[in-house]
mmCIF file of C-alpha atoms in Angstrom:
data_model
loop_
_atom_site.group_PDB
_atom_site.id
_atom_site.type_symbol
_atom_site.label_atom_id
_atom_site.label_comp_id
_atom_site.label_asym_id
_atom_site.label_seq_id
_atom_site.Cartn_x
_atom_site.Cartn_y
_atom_site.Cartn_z
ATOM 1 C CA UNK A 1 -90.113 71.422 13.905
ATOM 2 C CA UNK A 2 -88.472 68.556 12.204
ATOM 3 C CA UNK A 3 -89.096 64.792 13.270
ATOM 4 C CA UNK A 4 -86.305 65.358 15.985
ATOM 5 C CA UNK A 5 -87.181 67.997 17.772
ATOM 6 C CA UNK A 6 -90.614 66.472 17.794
ATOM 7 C CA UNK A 7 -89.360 63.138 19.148
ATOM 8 C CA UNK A 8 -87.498 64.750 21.929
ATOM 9 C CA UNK A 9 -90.939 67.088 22.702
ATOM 10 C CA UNK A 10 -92.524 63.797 22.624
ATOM 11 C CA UNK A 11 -90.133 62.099 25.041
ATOM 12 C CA UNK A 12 -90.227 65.518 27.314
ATOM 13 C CA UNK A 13 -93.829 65.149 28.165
ATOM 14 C CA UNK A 14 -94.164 63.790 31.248
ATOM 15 C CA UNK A 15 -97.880 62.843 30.131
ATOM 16 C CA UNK A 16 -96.917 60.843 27.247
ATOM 17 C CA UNK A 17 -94.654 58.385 29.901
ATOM 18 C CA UNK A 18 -97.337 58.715 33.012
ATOM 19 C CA UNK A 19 -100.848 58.200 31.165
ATOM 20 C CA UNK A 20 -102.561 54.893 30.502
ATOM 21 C CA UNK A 21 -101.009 53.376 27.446
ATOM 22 C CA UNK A 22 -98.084 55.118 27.949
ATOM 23 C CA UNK A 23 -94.338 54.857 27.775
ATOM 24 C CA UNK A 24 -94.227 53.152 31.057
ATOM 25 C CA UNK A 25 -97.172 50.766 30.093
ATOM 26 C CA UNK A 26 -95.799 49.895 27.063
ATOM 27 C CA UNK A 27 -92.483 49.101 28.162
ATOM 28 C CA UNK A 28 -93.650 47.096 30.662
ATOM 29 C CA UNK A 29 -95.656 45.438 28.102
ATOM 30 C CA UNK A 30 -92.712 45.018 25.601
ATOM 31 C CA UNK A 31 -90.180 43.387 28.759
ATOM 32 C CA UNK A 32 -92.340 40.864 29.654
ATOM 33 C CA UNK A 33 -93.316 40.020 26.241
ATOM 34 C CA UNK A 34 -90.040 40.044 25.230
ATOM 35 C CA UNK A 35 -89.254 38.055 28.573
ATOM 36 C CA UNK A 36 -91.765 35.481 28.238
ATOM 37 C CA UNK A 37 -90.617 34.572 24.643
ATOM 38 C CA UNK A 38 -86.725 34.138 25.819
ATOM 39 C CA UNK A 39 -88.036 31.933 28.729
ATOM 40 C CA UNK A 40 -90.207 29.558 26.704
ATOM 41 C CA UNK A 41 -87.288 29.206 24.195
ATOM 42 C CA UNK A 42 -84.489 28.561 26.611
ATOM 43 C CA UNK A 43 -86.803 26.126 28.148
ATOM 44 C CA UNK A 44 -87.044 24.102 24.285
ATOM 45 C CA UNK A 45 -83.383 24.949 22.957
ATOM 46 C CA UNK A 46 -81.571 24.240 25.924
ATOM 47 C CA UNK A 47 -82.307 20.700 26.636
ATOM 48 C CA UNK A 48 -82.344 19.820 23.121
ATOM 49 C CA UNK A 49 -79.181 21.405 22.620
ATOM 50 C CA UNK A 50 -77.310 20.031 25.619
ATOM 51 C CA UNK A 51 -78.362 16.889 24.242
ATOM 52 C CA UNK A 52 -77.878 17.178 20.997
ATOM 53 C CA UNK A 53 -74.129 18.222 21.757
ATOM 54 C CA UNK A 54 -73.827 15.190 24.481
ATOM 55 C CA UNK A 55 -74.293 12.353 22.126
ATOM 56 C CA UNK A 56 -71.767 13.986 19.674
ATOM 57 C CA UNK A 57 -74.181 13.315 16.428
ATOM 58 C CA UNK A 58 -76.303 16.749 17.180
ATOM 59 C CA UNK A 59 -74.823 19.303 14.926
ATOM 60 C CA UNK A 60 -76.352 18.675 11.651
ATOM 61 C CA UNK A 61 -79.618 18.422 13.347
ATOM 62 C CA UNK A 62 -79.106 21.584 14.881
ATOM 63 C CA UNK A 63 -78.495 23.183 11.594
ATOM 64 C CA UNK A 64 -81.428 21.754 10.438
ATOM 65 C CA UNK A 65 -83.678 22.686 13.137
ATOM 66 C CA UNK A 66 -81.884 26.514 13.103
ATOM 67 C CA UNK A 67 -83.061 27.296 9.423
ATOM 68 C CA UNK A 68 -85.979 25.863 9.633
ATOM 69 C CA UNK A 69 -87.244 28.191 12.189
ATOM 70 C CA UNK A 70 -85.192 30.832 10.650
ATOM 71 C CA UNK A 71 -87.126 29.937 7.412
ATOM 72 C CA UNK A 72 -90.371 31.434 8.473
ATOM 73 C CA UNK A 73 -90.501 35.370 9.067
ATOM 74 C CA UNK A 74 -91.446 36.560 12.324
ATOM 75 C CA UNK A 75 -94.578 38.891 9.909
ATOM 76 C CA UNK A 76 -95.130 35.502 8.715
ATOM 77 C CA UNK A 77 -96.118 33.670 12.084
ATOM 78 C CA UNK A 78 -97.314 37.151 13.279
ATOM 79 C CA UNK A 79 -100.038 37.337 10.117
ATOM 80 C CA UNK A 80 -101.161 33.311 10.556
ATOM 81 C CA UNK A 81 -101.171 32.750 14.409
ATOM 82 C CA UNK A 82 -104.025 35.083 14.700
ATOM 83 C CA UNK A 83 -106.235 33.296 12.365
ATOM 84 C CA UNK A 84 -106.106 30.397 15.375
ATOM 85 C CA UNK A 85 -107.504 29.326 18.076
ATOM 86 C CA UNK A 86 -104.768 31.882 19.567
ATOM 87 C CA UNK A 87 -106.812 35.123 18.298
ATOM 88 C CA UNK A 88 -105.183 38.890 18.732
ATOM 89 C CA UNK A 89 -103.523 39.934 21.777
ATOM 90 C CA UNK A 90 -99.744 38.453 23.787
ATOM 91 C CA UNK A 91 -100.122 34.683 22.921
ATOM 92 C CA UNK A 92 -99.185 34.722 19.187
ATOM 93 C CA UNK A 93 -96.650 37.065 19.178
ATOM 94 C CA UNK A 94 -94.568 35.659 22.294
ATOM 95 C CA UNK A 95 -95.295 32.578 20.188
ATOM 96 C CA UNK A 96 -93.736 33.750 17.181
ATOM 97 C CA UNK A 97 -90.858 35.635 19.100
ATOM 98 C CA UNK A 98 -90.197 31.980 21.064
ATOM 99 C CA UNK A 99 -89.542 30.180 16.924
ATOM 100 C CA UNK A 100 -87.673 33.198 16.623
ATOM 101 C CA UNK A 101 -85.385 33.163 19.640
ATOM 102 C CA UNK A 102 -84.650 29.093 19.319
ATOM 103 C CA UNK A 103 -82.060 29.244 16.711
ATOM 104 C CA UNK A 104 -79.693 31.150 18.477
ATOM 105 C CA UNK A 105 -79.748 29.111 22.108
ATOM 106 C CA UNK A 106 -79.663 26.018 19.790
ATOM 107 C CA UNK A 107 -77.045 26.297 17.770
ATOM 108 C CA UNK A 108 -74.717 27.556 21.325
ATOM 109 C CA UNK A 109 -75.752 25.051 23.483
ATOM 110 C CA UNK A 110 -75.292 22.284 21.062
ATOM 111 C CA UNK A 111 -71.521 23.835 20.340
ATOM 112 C CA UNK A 112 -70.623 24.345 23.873
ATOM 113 C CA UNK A 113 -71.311 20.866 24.724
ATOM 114 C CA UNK A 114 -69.931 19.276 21.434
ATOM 115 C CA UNK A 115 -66.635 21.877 22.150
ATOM 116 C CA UNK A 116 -66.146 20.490 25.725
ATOM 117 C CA UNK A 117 -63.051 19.817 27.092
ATOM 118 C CA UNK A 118 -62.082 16.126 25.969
ATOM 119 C CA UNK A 119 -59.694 15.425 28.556
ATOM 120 C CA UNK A 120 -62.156 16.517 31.110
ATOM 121 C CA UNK A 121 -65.119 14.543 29.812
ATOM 122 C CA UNK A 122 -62.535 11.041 29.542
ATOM 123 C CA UNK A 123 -61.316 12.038 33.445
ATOM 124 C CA UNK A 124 -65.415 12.186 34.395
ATOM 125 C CA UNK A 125 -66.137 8.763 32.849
ATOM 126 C CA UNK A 126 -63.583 7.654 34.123
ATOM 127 C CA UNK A 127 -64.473 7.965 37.674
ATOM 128 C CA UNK A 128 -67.476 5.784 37.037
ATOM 129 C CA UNK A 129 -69.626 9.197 36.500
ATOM 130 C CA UNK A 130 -72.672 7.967 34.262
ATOM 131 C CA UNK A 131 -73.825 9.662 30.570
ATOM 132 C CA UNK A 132 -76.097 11.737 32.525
ATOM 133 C CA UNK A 133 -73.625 12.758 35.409
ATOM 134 C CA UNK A 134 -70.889 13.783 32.965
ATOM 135 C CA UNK A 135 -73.385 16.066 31.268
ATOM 136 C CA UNK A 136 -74.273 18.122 33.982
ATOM 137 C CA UNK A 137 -71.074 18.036 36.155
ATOM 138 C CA UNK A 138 -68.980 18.546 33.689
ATOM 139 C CA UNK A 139 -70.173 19.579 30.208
ATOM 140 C CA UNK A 140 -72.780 21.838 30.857
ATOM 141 C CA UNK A 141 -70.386 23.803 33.302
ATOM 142 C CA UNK A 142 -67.620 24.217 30.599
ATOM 143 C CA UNK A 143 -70.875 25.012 28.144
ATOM 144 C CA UNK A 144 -72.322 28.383 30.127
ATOM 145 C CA UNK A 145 -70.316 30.564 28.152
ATOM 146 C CA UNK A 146 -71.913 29.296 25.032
ATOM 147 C CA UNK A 147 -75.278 29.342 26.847
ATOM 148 C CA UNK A 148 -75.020 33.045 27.973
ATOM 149 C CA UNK A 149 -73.602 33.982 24.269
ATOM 150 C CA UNK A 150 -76.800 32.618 22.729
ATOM 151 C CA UNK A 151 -78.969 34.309 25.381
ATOM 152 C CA UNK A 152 -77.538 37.577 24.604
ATOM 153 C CA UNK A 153 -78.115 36.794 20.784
ATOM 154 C CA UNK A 154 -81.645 35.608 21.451
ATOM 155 C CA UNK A 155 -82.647 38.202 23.826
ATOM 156 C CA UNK A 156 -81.599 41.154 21.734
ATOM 157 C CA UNK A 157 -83.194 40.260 18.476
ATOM 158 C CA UNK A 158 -85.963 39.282 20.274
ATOM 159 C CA UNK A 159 -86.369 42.921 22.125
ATOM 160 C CA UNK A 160 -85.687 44.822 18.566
ATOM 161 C CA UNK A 161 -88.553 42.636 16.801
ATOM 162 C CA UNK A 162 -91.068 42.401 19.760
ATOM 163 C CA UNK A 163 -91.941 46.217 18.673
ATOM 164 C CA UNK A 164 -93.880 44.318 15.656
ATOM 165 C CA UNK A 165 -96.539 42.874 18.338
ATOM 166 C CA UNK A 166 -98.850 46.336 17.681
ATOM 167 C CA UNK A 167 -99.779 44.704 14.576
ATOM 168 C CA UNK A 168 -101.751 42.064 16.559
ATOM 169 C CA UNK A 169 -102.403 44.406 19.138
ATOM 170 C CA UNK A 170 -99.700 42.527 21.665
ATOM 171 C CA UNK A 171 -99.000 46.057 23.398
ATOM 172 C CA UNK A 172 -95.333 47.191 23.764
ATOM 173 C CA UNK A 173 -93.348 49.909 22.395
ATOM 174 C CA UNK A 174 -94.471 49.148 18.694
ATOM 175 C CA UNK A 175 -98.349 50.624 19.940
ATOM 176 C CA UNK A 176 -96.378 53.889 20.070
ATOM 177 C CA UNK A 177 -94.870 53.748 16.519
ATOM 178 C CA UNK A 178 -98.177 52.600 15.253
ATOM 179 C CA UNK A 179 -100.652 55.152 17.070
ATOM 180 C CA UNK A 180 -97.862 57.586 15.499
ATOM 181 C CA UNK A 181 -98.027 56.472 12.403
ATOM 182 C CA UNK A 182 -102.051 56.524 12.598
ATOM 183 C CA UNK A 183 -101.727 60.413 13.117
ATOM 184 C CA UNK A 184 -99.830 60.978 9.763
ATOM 185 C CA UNK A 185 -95.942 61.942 9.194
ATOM 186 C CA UNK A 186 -96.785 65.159 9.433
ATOM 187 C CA UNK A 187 -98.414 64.997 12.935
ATOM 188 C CA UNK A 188 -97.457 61.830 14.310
ATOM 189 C CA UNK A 189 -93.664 61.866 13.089
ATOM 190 C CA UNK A 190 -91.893 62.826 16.205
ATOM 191 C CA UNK A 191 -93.887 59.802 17.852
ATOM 192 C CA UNK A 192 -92.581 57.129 15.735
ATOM 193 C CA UNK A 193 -89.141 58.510 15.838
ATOM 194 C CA UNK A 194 -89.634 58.546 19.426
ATOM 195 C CA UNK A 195 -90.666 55.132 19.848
ATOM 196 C CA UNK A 196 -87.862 53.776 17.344
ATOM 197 C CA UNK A 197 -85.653 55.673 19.701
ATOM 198 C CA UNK A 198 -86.766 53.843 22.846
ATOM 199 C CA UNK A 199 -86.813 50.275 20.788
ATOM 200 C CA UNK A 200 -83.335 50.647 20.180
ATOM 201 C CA UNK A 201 -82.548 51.830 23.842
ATOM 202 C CA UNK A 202 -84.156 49.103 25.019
ATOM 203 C CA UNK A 203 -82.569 46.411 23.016
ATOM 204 C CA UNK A 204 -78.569 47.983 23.567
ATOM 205 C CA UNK A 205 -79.336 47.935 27.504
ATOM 206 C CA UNK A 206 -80.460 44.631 27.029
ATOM 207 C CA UNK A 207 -76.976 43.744 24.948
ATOM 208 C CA UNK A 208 -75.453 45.518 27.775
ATOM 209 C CA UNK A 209 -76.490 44.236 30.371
ATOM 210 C CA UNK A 210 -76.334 40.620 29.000
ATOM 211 C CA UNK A 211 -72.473 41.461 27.787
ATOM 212 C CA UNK A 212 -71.275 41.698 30.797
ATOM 213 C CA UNK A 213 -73.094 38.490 32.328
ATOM 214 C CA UNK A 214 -71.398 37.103 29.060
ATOM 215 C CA UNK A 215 -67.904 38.050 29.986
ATOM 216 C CA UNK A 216 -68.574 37.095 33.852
ATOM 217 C CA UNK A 217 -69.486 33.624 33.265
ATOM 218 C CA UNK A 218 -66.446 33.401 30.497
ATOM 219 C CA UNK A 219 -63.387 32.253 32.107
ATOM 220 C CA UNK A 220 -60.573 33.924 31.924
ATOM 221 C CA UNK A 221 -58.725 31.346 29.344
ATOM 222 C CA UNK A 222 -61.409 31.398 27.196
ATOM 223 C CA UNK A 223 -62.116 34.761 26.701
ATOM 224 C CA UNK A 224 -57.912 35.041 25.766
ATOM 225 C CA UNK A 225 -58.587 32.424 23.234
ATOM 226 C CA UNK A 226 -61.357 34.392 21.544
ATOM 227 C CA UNK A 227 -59.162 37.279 21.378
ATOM 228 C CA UNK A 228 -56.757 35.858 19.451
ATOM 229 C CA UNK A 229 -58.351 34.332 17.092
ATOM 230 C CA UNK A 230 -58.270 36.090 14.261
ATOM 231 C CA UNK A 231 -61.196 37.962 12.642
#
C-alpha cells in the first residue's frame, strides 16, 4: 500500500481513535493546548492593543512589539523553554504558542481602535463620557470586527503549529506524527500522513468556525466596504 491507503487504514481503526494515547486523547490534548495559548494571549494583546489604539500614538509600538515576537521561531522558544525552570511537558509550549499568537490580536486590536469612527468618538466626548468611557462604549464596540479577525488569525496558526508540542512531549496530534515517524517511512508512513491529515482538519474547522463568528460580528457596512476594496 502506498502512504494513502495506509493513512486512511490508519484513520479506519477504531483502536487507533479509542485506545489510550489515541486520536481522541490527543486531540483533546492539542484543543486545549491550543486553547490555553489563544486565551493567555488575548488576555496580553487585547488590553495593550485597545490601548495602544486609544491614545492614538500606539501603532509604531505595535509594529515593534509584532516583529519582535515574530522574530523568535516557535522551534526556537520550543528548544530553550525546556532548559527552565518550566521542564518538558504543556507549560513551554502553550508558552511559546502564547509569543506566537500575540502579534496577530495586537496588531487588530490596536487598528480597530485607531480606525474608529471619528465622528462617533467626538459625539461620545462630547456628552461628558470620560477617556475610559469612550473606550469601551464606543471604540471597542466599533473594534470587534478587528478583534474577531485577529482571533481567527491567531487561533489558526496557533492550531497548525501546536502539532510541534511532541517534541517536548506536550501531547497533541504531533505525538501521532512523531510515534509514526519513530516506526520508519516504511512502517509508520500512513501514520504521519494520517496525523498531518487531522492537523490540517483541525485547523480549517477552526478557520471555519471562527469565519463565520468573523462575518457575524462584522456589520453589514463594513463587510461592503471590504468588498470593494480592491485586492
Amino acid at each position: 500500500m502506498n502512504a494513502l491507503e495506509q493513512a486512511v487504514t490508519w484513520l479506519n481503526d477504531p483502536l487507533n481513535w479509542t485506545n489510550p494515547g489515541g486520536v481522541l486523547d490527543r486531540l483533546g490534548e492539542h484543543v486545549a493546548i491550543s486553547g490555553a495559548a489563544v486565551l493567555l494571549a488575548c488576555l496580553v494583546a487585547w488590553p495593550l492593543g485597545l490601548w495602544l489604539g486609544h491614545t492614538g500614538r500606539g501603532a509604531a509600538v505595535a509594529v515593534v512589539l509584532s516583529n519582535l515576537t515574530l522574530a523568535v521561531p516557535v522551534i526556537a522558544m520550543l528548544t530553550l523553554l525546556p532548559l527552565t525552570f518550566l521542564g518538558f511537558g504543556r507549560a513551554p509550549v502553550v508558552i511559546a504558542l502564547t509569543v506566537f499568537a500575540i502579534p496577530p490580536l495586537l496588531a487588530n486590536a490596536q487598528t480597530g481602535v485607531a480606525q474608529a469612527d471619528a465622528e462617533a468618538r467626538d459625539a461620545a466626548r462630547g456628552m461628558g463620557l470620560s477617556g475610559a468611557q469612550v473606550l469601551r462604549r464606543v471604540e471597542v464596540p466599533l473594534a470587534v470586527p478587528y478583534l474577531a479577525t485577529g482571533l481567527r488569525t491567531a487561533a489558526v496558526q496557533v492550531v497548525a503549529t501546536a502539532a510541534l508540542a511532541s517534541f517536548v512531549n506536550g501531547g497533541g496530534l504531533g505525538q501521532i506524527i512523531s510515534a509514526g515517524f519513530g516506526l520508519g517511512m516504511a512502517v509508520g508512513g500512513g501514520q504521519i500522513l494520517a496525523g498531518g491529515l487531522l492537523v490540517t482538519l483541525l485547523a480549517l474547522l477552526v478557520e471555519g468556525v471562527l469565519a463565520v463568528v468573523e462575518r457575524a460580528v462584522t456589520p453589514r457596512g463594513i463587510r461592503r466596504e471590504r468588498a470593494a476594496r480592491p485586492a
